[in-house]
GROMACS .gro file of C-alpha atoms in nm:
model
  285
    1UNK     CA    1  10.819  10.473  17.140
    2UNK     CA    2  10.571  10.685  17.338
    3UNK     CA    3  10.638  10.984  17.112
    4UNK     CA    4  10.588  10.764  16.802
    5UNK     CA    5  10.256  10.644  16.939
    6UNK     CA    6  10.145  10.999  17.002
    7UNK     CA    7  10.248  11.099  16.651
    8UNK     CA    8  10.057  10.808  16.505
    9UNK     CA    9   9.749  10.900  16.710
   10UNK     CA   10   9.773  11.261  16.586
   11UNK     CA   11   9.802  11.146  16.227
   12UNK     CA   12   9.501  10.916  16.262
   13UNK     CA   13   9.301  11.196  16.424
   14UNK     CA   14   9.398  11.435  16.143
   15UNK     CA   15   9.298  11.176  15.884
   16UNK     CA   16   8.963  11.132  16.059
   17UNK     CA   17   8.903  11.507  16.053
   18UNK     CA   18   8.994  11.524  15.685
   19UNK     CA   19   8.758  11.239  15.602
   20UNK     CA   20   8.477  11.392  15.804
   21UNK     CA   21   8.527  11.723  15.618
   22UNK     CA   22   8.411  11.563  15.292
   23UNK     CA   23   8.056  11.676  15.219
   24UNK     CA   24   7.819  11.419  15.072
   25UNK     CA   25   7.585  11.536  14.796
   26UNK     CA   26   7.297  11.297  14.731
   27UNK     CA   27   7.199  11.260  14.365
   28UNK     CA   28   6.920  11.076  14.176
   29UNK     CA   29   6.936  10.705  14.104
   30UNK     CA   30   6.842  10.599  13.747
   31UNK     CA   31   6.482  10.488  13.706
   32UNK     CA   32   6.573  10.137  13.590
   33UNK     CA   33   6.866   9.909  13.507
   34UNK     CA   34   7.042  10.031  13.192
   35UNK     CA   35   6.900  10.384  13.221
   36UNK     CA   36   7.194  10.610  13.126
   37UNK     CA   37   7.006  10.939  13.096
   38UNK     CA   38   7.177  11.086  13.403
   39UNK     CA   39   7.533  10.971  13.326
   40UNK     CA   40   7.647  11.294  13.162
   41UNK     CA   41   7.472  11.525  13.409
   42UNK     CA   42   7.626  11.348  13.707
   43UNK     CA   43   7.971  11.357  13.543
   44UNK     CA   44   7.923  11.731  13.487
   45UNK     CA   45   7.812  11.777  13.847
   46UNK     CA   46   8.122  11.594  13.971
   47UNK     CA   47   8.337  11.811  13.744
   48UNK     CA   48   8.179  12.129  13.882
   49UNK     CA   49   8.209  12.016  14.243
   50UNK     CA   50   8.575  11.925  14.190
   51UNK     CA   51   8.641  12.286  14.084
   52UNK     CA   52   8.432  12.446  14.358
   53UNK     CA   53   8.698  12.464  14.629
   54UNK     CA   54   8.497  12.241  14.866
   55UNK     CA   55   8.560  11.869  14.909
   56UNK     CA   56   8.238  11.701  14.791
   57UNK     CA   57   8.147  11.338  14.724
   58UNK     CA   58   7.833  11.237  14.532
   59UNK     CA   59   7.619  10.950  14.653
   60UNK     CA   60   7.322  10.802  14.461
   61UNK     CA   61   6.984  10.780  14.630
   62UNK     CA   62   6.866  10.439  14.747
   63UNK     CA   63   6.538  10.463  14.556
   64UNK     CA   64   6.484  10.531  14.185
   65UNK     CA   65   6.261  10.827  14.106
   66UNK     CA   66   6.113  11.013  13.810
   67UNK     CA   67   6.143  11.389  13.747
   68UNK     CA   68   5.853  11.499  13.963
   69UNK     CA   69   5.961  11.278  14.251
   70UNK     CA   70   6.307  11.434  14.231
   71UNK     CA   71   6.149  11.779  14.262
   72UNK     CA   72   5.946  11.667  14.565
   73UNK     CA   73   6.246  11.509  14.738
   74UNK     CA   74   6.472  11.812  14.687
   75UNK     CA   75   6.197  12.051  14.793
   76UNK     CA   76   6.138  11.853  15.113
   77UNK     CA   77   6.511  11.812  15.183
   78UNK     CA   78   6.476  11.435  15.199
   79UNK     CA   79   6.659  11.174  14.992
   80UNK     CA   80   6.848  11.387  14.736
   81UNK     CA   81   7.021  11.726  14.747
   82UNK     CA   82   7.049  11.813  14.378
   83UNK     CA   83   6.907  11.694  14.048
   84UNK     CA   84   6.938  11.778  13.677
   85UNK     CA   85   6.582  11.911  13.653
   86UNK     CA   86   6.421  12.017  13.322
   87UNK     CA   87   6.307  12.373  13.379
   88UNK     CA   88   5.963  12.525  13.424
   89UNK     CA   89   5.843  12.834  13.610
   90UNK     CA   90   5.681  12.615  13.876
   91UNK     CA   91   5.995  12.409  13.937
   92UNK     CA   92   6.218  12.717  13.946
   93UNK     CA   93   5.985  12.869  14.206
   94UNK     CA   94   5.989  12.558  14.425
   95UNK     CA   95   6.364  12.493  14.399
   96UNK     CA   96   6.684  12.697  14.363
   97UNK     CA   97   6.818  12.663  14.007
   98UNK     CA   98   7.174  12.717  13.890
   99UNK     CA   99   7.108  12.904  13.566
  100UNK     CA  100   7.362  12.732  13.343
  101UNK     CA  101   7.198  12.490  13.096
  102UNK     CA  102   7.341  12.146  13.171
  103UNK     CA  103   7.303  12.013  12.816
  104UNK     CA  104   7.365  12.337  12.623
  105UNK     CA  105   7.000  12.335  12.514
  106UNK     CA  106   7.001  11.984  12.365
  107UNK     CA  107   6.680  11.904  12.556
  108UNK     CA  108   6.512  12.137  12.308
  109UNK     CA  109   6.650  11.960  11.999
  110UNK     CA  110   6.417  11.668  11.936
  111UNK     CA  111   6.430  11.376  11.695
  112UNK     CA  112   6.155  11.115  11.671
  113UNK     CA  113   6.140  10.748  11.755
  114UNK     CA  114   5.905  10.560  11.522
  115UNK     CA  115   5.817  10.198  11.453
  116UNK     CA  116   6.050  10.021  11.208
  117UNK     CA  117   5.931  10.067  10.850
  118UNK     CA  118   5.699  10.356  10.941
  119UNK     CA  119   5.905  10.636  10.783
  120UNK     CA  120   5.637  10.718  10.526
  121UNK     CA  121   5.406  10.846  10.796
  122UNK     CA  122   5.648  11.132  10.879
  123UNK     CA  123   5.820  11.186  10.542
  124UNK     CA  124   5.570  11.453  10.433
  125UNK     CA  125   5.570  11.647  10.762
  126UNK     CA  126   5.723  11.989  10.690
  127UNK     CA  127   5.518  12.236  10.896
  128UNK     CA  128   5.357  12.268  11.237
  129UNK     CA  129   5.019  12.205  11.075
  130UNK     CA  130   5.152  11.876  10.935
  131UNK     CA  131   5.296  11.785  11.275
  132UNK     CA  132   4.959  11.830  11.443
  133UNK     CA  133   4.820  11.543  11.237
  134UNK     CA  134   5.062  11.293  11.396
  135UNK     CA  135   4.980  11.100  11.712
  136UNK     CA  136   5.254  11.217  11.950
  137UNK     CA  137   5.330  11.112  12.310
  138UNK     CA  138   5.534  11.232  12.608
  139UNK     CA  139   5.561  11.165  12.980
  140UNK     CA  140   5.267  11.281  13.188
  141UNK     CA  141   5.470  11.519  13.412
  142UNK     CA  142   5.729  11.629  13.155
  143UNK     CA  143   5.744  12.004  13.082
  144UNK     CA  144   5.781  11.907  12.714
  145UNK     CA  145   5.417  11.799  12.723
  146UNK     CA  146   5.316  12.154  12.817
  147UNK     CA  147   5.541  12.298  12.545
  148UNK     CA  148   5.393  12.079  12.272
  149UNK     CA  149   5.037  12.149  12.385
  150UNK     CA  150   5.107  12.523  12.394
  151UNK     CA  151   5.188  12.491  12.022
  152UNK     CA  152   4.850  12.330  11.954
  153UNK     CA  153   4.974  11.972  11.942
  154UNK     CA  154   4.754  11.702  12.093
  155UNK     CA  155   4.979  11.493  12.320
  156UNK     CA  156   4.910  11.142  12.447
  157UNK     CA  157   5.069  11.088  12.790
  158UNK     CA  158   5.180  10.804  13.015
  159UNK     CA  159   5.290  10.815  13.381
  160UNK     CA  160   5.591  10.585  13.337
  161UNK     CA  161   5.884  10.642  13.101
  162UNK     CA  162   5.928  10.273  13.011
  163UNK     CA  163   5.561  10.239  12.922
  164UNK     CA  164   5.590  10.488  12.636
  165UNK     CA  165   5.808  10.252  12.433
  166UNK     CA  166   5.554   9.971  12.469
  167UNK     CA  167   5.276  10.211  12.368
  168UNK     CA  168   5.468  10.313  12.055
  169UNK     CA  169   5.536   9.953  11.958
  170UNK     CA  170   5.170   9.873  12.027
  171UNK     CA  171   5.056  10.151  11.787
  172UNK     CA  172   4.899  10.366  12.058
  173UNK     CA  173   5.079  10.660  11.896
  174UNK     CA  174   5.318  10.713  11.603
  175UNK     CA  175   5.591  10.964  11.691
  176UNK     CA  176   5.791  10.992  12.013
  177UNK     CA  177   6.003  11.312  12.026
  178UNK     CA  178   6.324  11.251  12.219
  179UNK     CA  179   6.628  11.467  12.284
  180UNK     CA  180   6.946  11.387  12.095
  181UNK     CA  181   7.108  11.296  12.427
  182UNK     CA  182   6.864  11.010  12.476
  183UNK     CA  183   6.735  10.884  12.144
  184UNK     CA  184   7.030  10.679  12.018
  185UNK     CA  185   7.062  10.461  12.328
  186UNK     CA  186   6.684  10.426  12.351
  187UNK     CA  187   6.671  10.310  11.991
  188UNK     CA  188   6.954  10.064  12.053
  189UNK     CA  189   6.759   9.914  12.343
  190UNK     CA  190   6.457   9.871  12.113
  191UNK     CA  191   6.643   9.800  11.789
  192UNK     CA  192   6.412   9.517  11.680
  193UNK     CA  193   6.103   9.737  11.677
  194UNK     CA  194   6.198  10.107  11.668
  195UNK     CA  195   6.414  10.338  11.456
  196UNK     CA  196   6.517  10.704  11.454
  197UNK     CA  197   6.306  10.895  11.202
  198UNK     CA  198   6.549  11.055  10.946
  199UNK     CA  199   6.356  11.353  10.806
  200UNK     CA  200   6.235  11.577  11.088
  201UNK     CA  201   6.368  11.769  11.390
  202UNK     CA  202   6.176  11.979  11.642
  203UNK     CA  203   6.342  12.269  11.818
  204UNK     CA  204   6.246  12.485  12.113
  205UNK     CA  205   6.461  12.691  12.348
  206UNK     CA  206   6.482  12.464  12.652
  207UNK     CA  207   6.710  12.276  12.891
  208UNK     CA  208   6.765  12.145  13.242
  209UNK     CA  209   6.948  12.310  13.533
  210UNK     CA  210   7.101  12.169  13.846
  211UNK     CA  211   6.842  12.251  14.114
  212UNK     CA  212   6.877  12.233  14.493
  213UNK     CA  213   6.660  12.309  14.795
  214UNK     CA  214   6.594  12.683  14.822
  215UNK     CA  215   6.776  12.694  15.157
  216UNK     CA  216   7.087  12.524  15.019
  217UNK     CA  217   7.241  12.846  14.888
  218UNK     CA  218   7.604  12.743  14.942
  219UNK     CA  219   7.569  12.426  14.738
  220UNK     CA  220   7.410  12.623  14.454
  221UNK     CA  221   7.691  12.880  14.469
  222UNK     CA  222   7.956  12.608  14.466
  223UNK     CA  223   7.797  12.431  14.168
  224UNK     CA  224   7.773  12.758  13.977
  225UNK     CA  225   8.133  12.854  14.057
  226UNK     CA  226   8.256  12.513  13.944
  227UNK     CA  227   8.055  12.523  13.621
  228UNK     CA  228   8.183  12.872  13.538
  229UNK     CA  229   8.541  12.750  13.586
  230UNK     CA  230   8.472  12.447  13.366
  231UNK     CA  231   8.330  12.674  13.095
  232UNK     CA  232   8.631  12.904  13.116
  233UNK     CA  233   8.895  12.628  13.100
  234UNK     CA  234   8.716  12.427  12.828
  235UNK     CA  235   8.648  12.117  13.037
  236UNK     CA  236   8.270  12.170  13.017
  237UNK     CA  237   8.278  12.163  12.635
  238UNK     CA  238   8.524  11.873  12.635
  239UNK     CA  239   8.286  11.660  12.846
  240UNK     CA  240   7.988  11.771  12.633
  241UNK     CA  241   8.163  11.664  12.312
  242UNK     CA  242   8.281  11.340  12.473
  243UNK     CA  243   7.923  11.239  12.543
  244UNK     CA  244   7.732  11.398  12.255
  245UNK     CA  245   7.971  11.487  11.972
  246UNK     CA  246   7.922  11.161  11.782
  247UNK     CA  247   7.544  11.170  11.828
  248UNK     CA  248   7.523  11.530  11.707
  249UNK     CA  249   7.714  11.435  11.392
  250UNK     CA  250   7.490  11.134  11.349
  251UNK     CA  251   7.177  11.349  11.378
  252UNK     CA  252   7.272  11.548  11.062
  253UNK     CA  253   7.060  11.844  11.164
  254UNK     CA  254   7.173  12.035  10.857
  255UNK     CA  255   6.982  11.791  10.633
  256UNK     CA  256   6.662  11.778  10.836
  257UNK     CA  257   6.344  11.981  10.819
  258UNK     CA  258   6.341  12.178  11.146
  259UNK     CA  259   6.008  12.287  11.295
  260UNK     CA  260   6.057  12.570  11.545
  261UNK     CA  261   5.822  12.568  11.844
  262UNK     CA  262   5.767  12.841  12.100
  263UNK     CA  263   5.837  12.766  12.465
  264UNK     CA  264   5.599  12.938  12.710
  265UNK     CA  265   5.788  12.791  13.006
  266UNK     CA  266   6.095  13.015  12.972
  267UNK     CA  267   6.150  13.229  13.280
  268UNK     CA  268   6.334  13.561  13.332
  269UNK     CA  269   6.627  13.365  13.477
  270UNK     CA  270   6.697  13.191  13.145
  271UNK     CA  271   7.050  13.296  13.036
  272UNK     CA  272   6.947  13.353  12.675
  273UNK     CA  273   7.199  13.637  12.642
  274UNK     CA  274   7.496  13.399  12.682
  275UNK     CA  275   7.535  13.233  12.342
  276UNK     CA  276   7.828  13.020  12.463
  277UNK     CA  277   7.593  12.828  12.693
  278UNK     CA  278   7.369  12.700  12.410
  279UNK     CA  279   7.442  12.453  12.133
  280UNK     CA  280   7.414  12.614  11.789
  281UNK     CA  281   7.348  12.361  11.513
  282UNK     CA  282   7.477  12.608  11.255
  283UNK     CA  283   7.815  12.640  11.430
  284UNK     CA  284   7.826  12.275  11.534
  285UNK     CA  285   7.911  12.363  11.894
   0.00000   0.00000   0.00000
């Protein structure tokens, strides 16, 4: 009986040690109820961490935060440890990026949300000069705003993501470029008033990376190692197609007029030499 008790105590102690060995990684909480923009990125992060060789568990932050707040919190080592951060030279200098594009460059493939019945306003837009005549809006702190302005486009901005939809409905602007990962759900949430414009697509070389505090080198290495394994065994592409395959087919990029924009925010760390990391509309993958 005494030996059995000792054995049980040893087993409980071992279980406690195993549980305590799990490392918690704090991740962003969506900005509002029904906000699914981070679903794929967090699934990809969990996939990478599961292949890293370290026992990690993700935990959402208690407070919702926008992009810039995520950068501040990671930089300060406060409420989150990693975020799927759209890249810019400033952000890559402040944080430690894992240079594998999370969304295979889909952040740089943009379709437009417009008011229902307003297709005629965009139907004749075929060039950058035509595009400049539209009233376009983006988030105040989004790097996309800098990219559009660098191409000579006048951009209306708002500090809050949700407010942009109200501004579009209220005719404060006419064309809201959104990535293909976001636009279909956003349209569904505003189906009575907004539609996806069918004629045009914007493209610039751009994406988000998982970024951590600059001192958190091991976490960055583990995320990178896990992502590389997921790329090699096909699970990265499988998850990508699971989330975005139907939407990419729905976008019908091959039938759209594509306006190519330059991206002045690209940094030397951008893995532009690895074609397998970027979605190619011509190949469909």
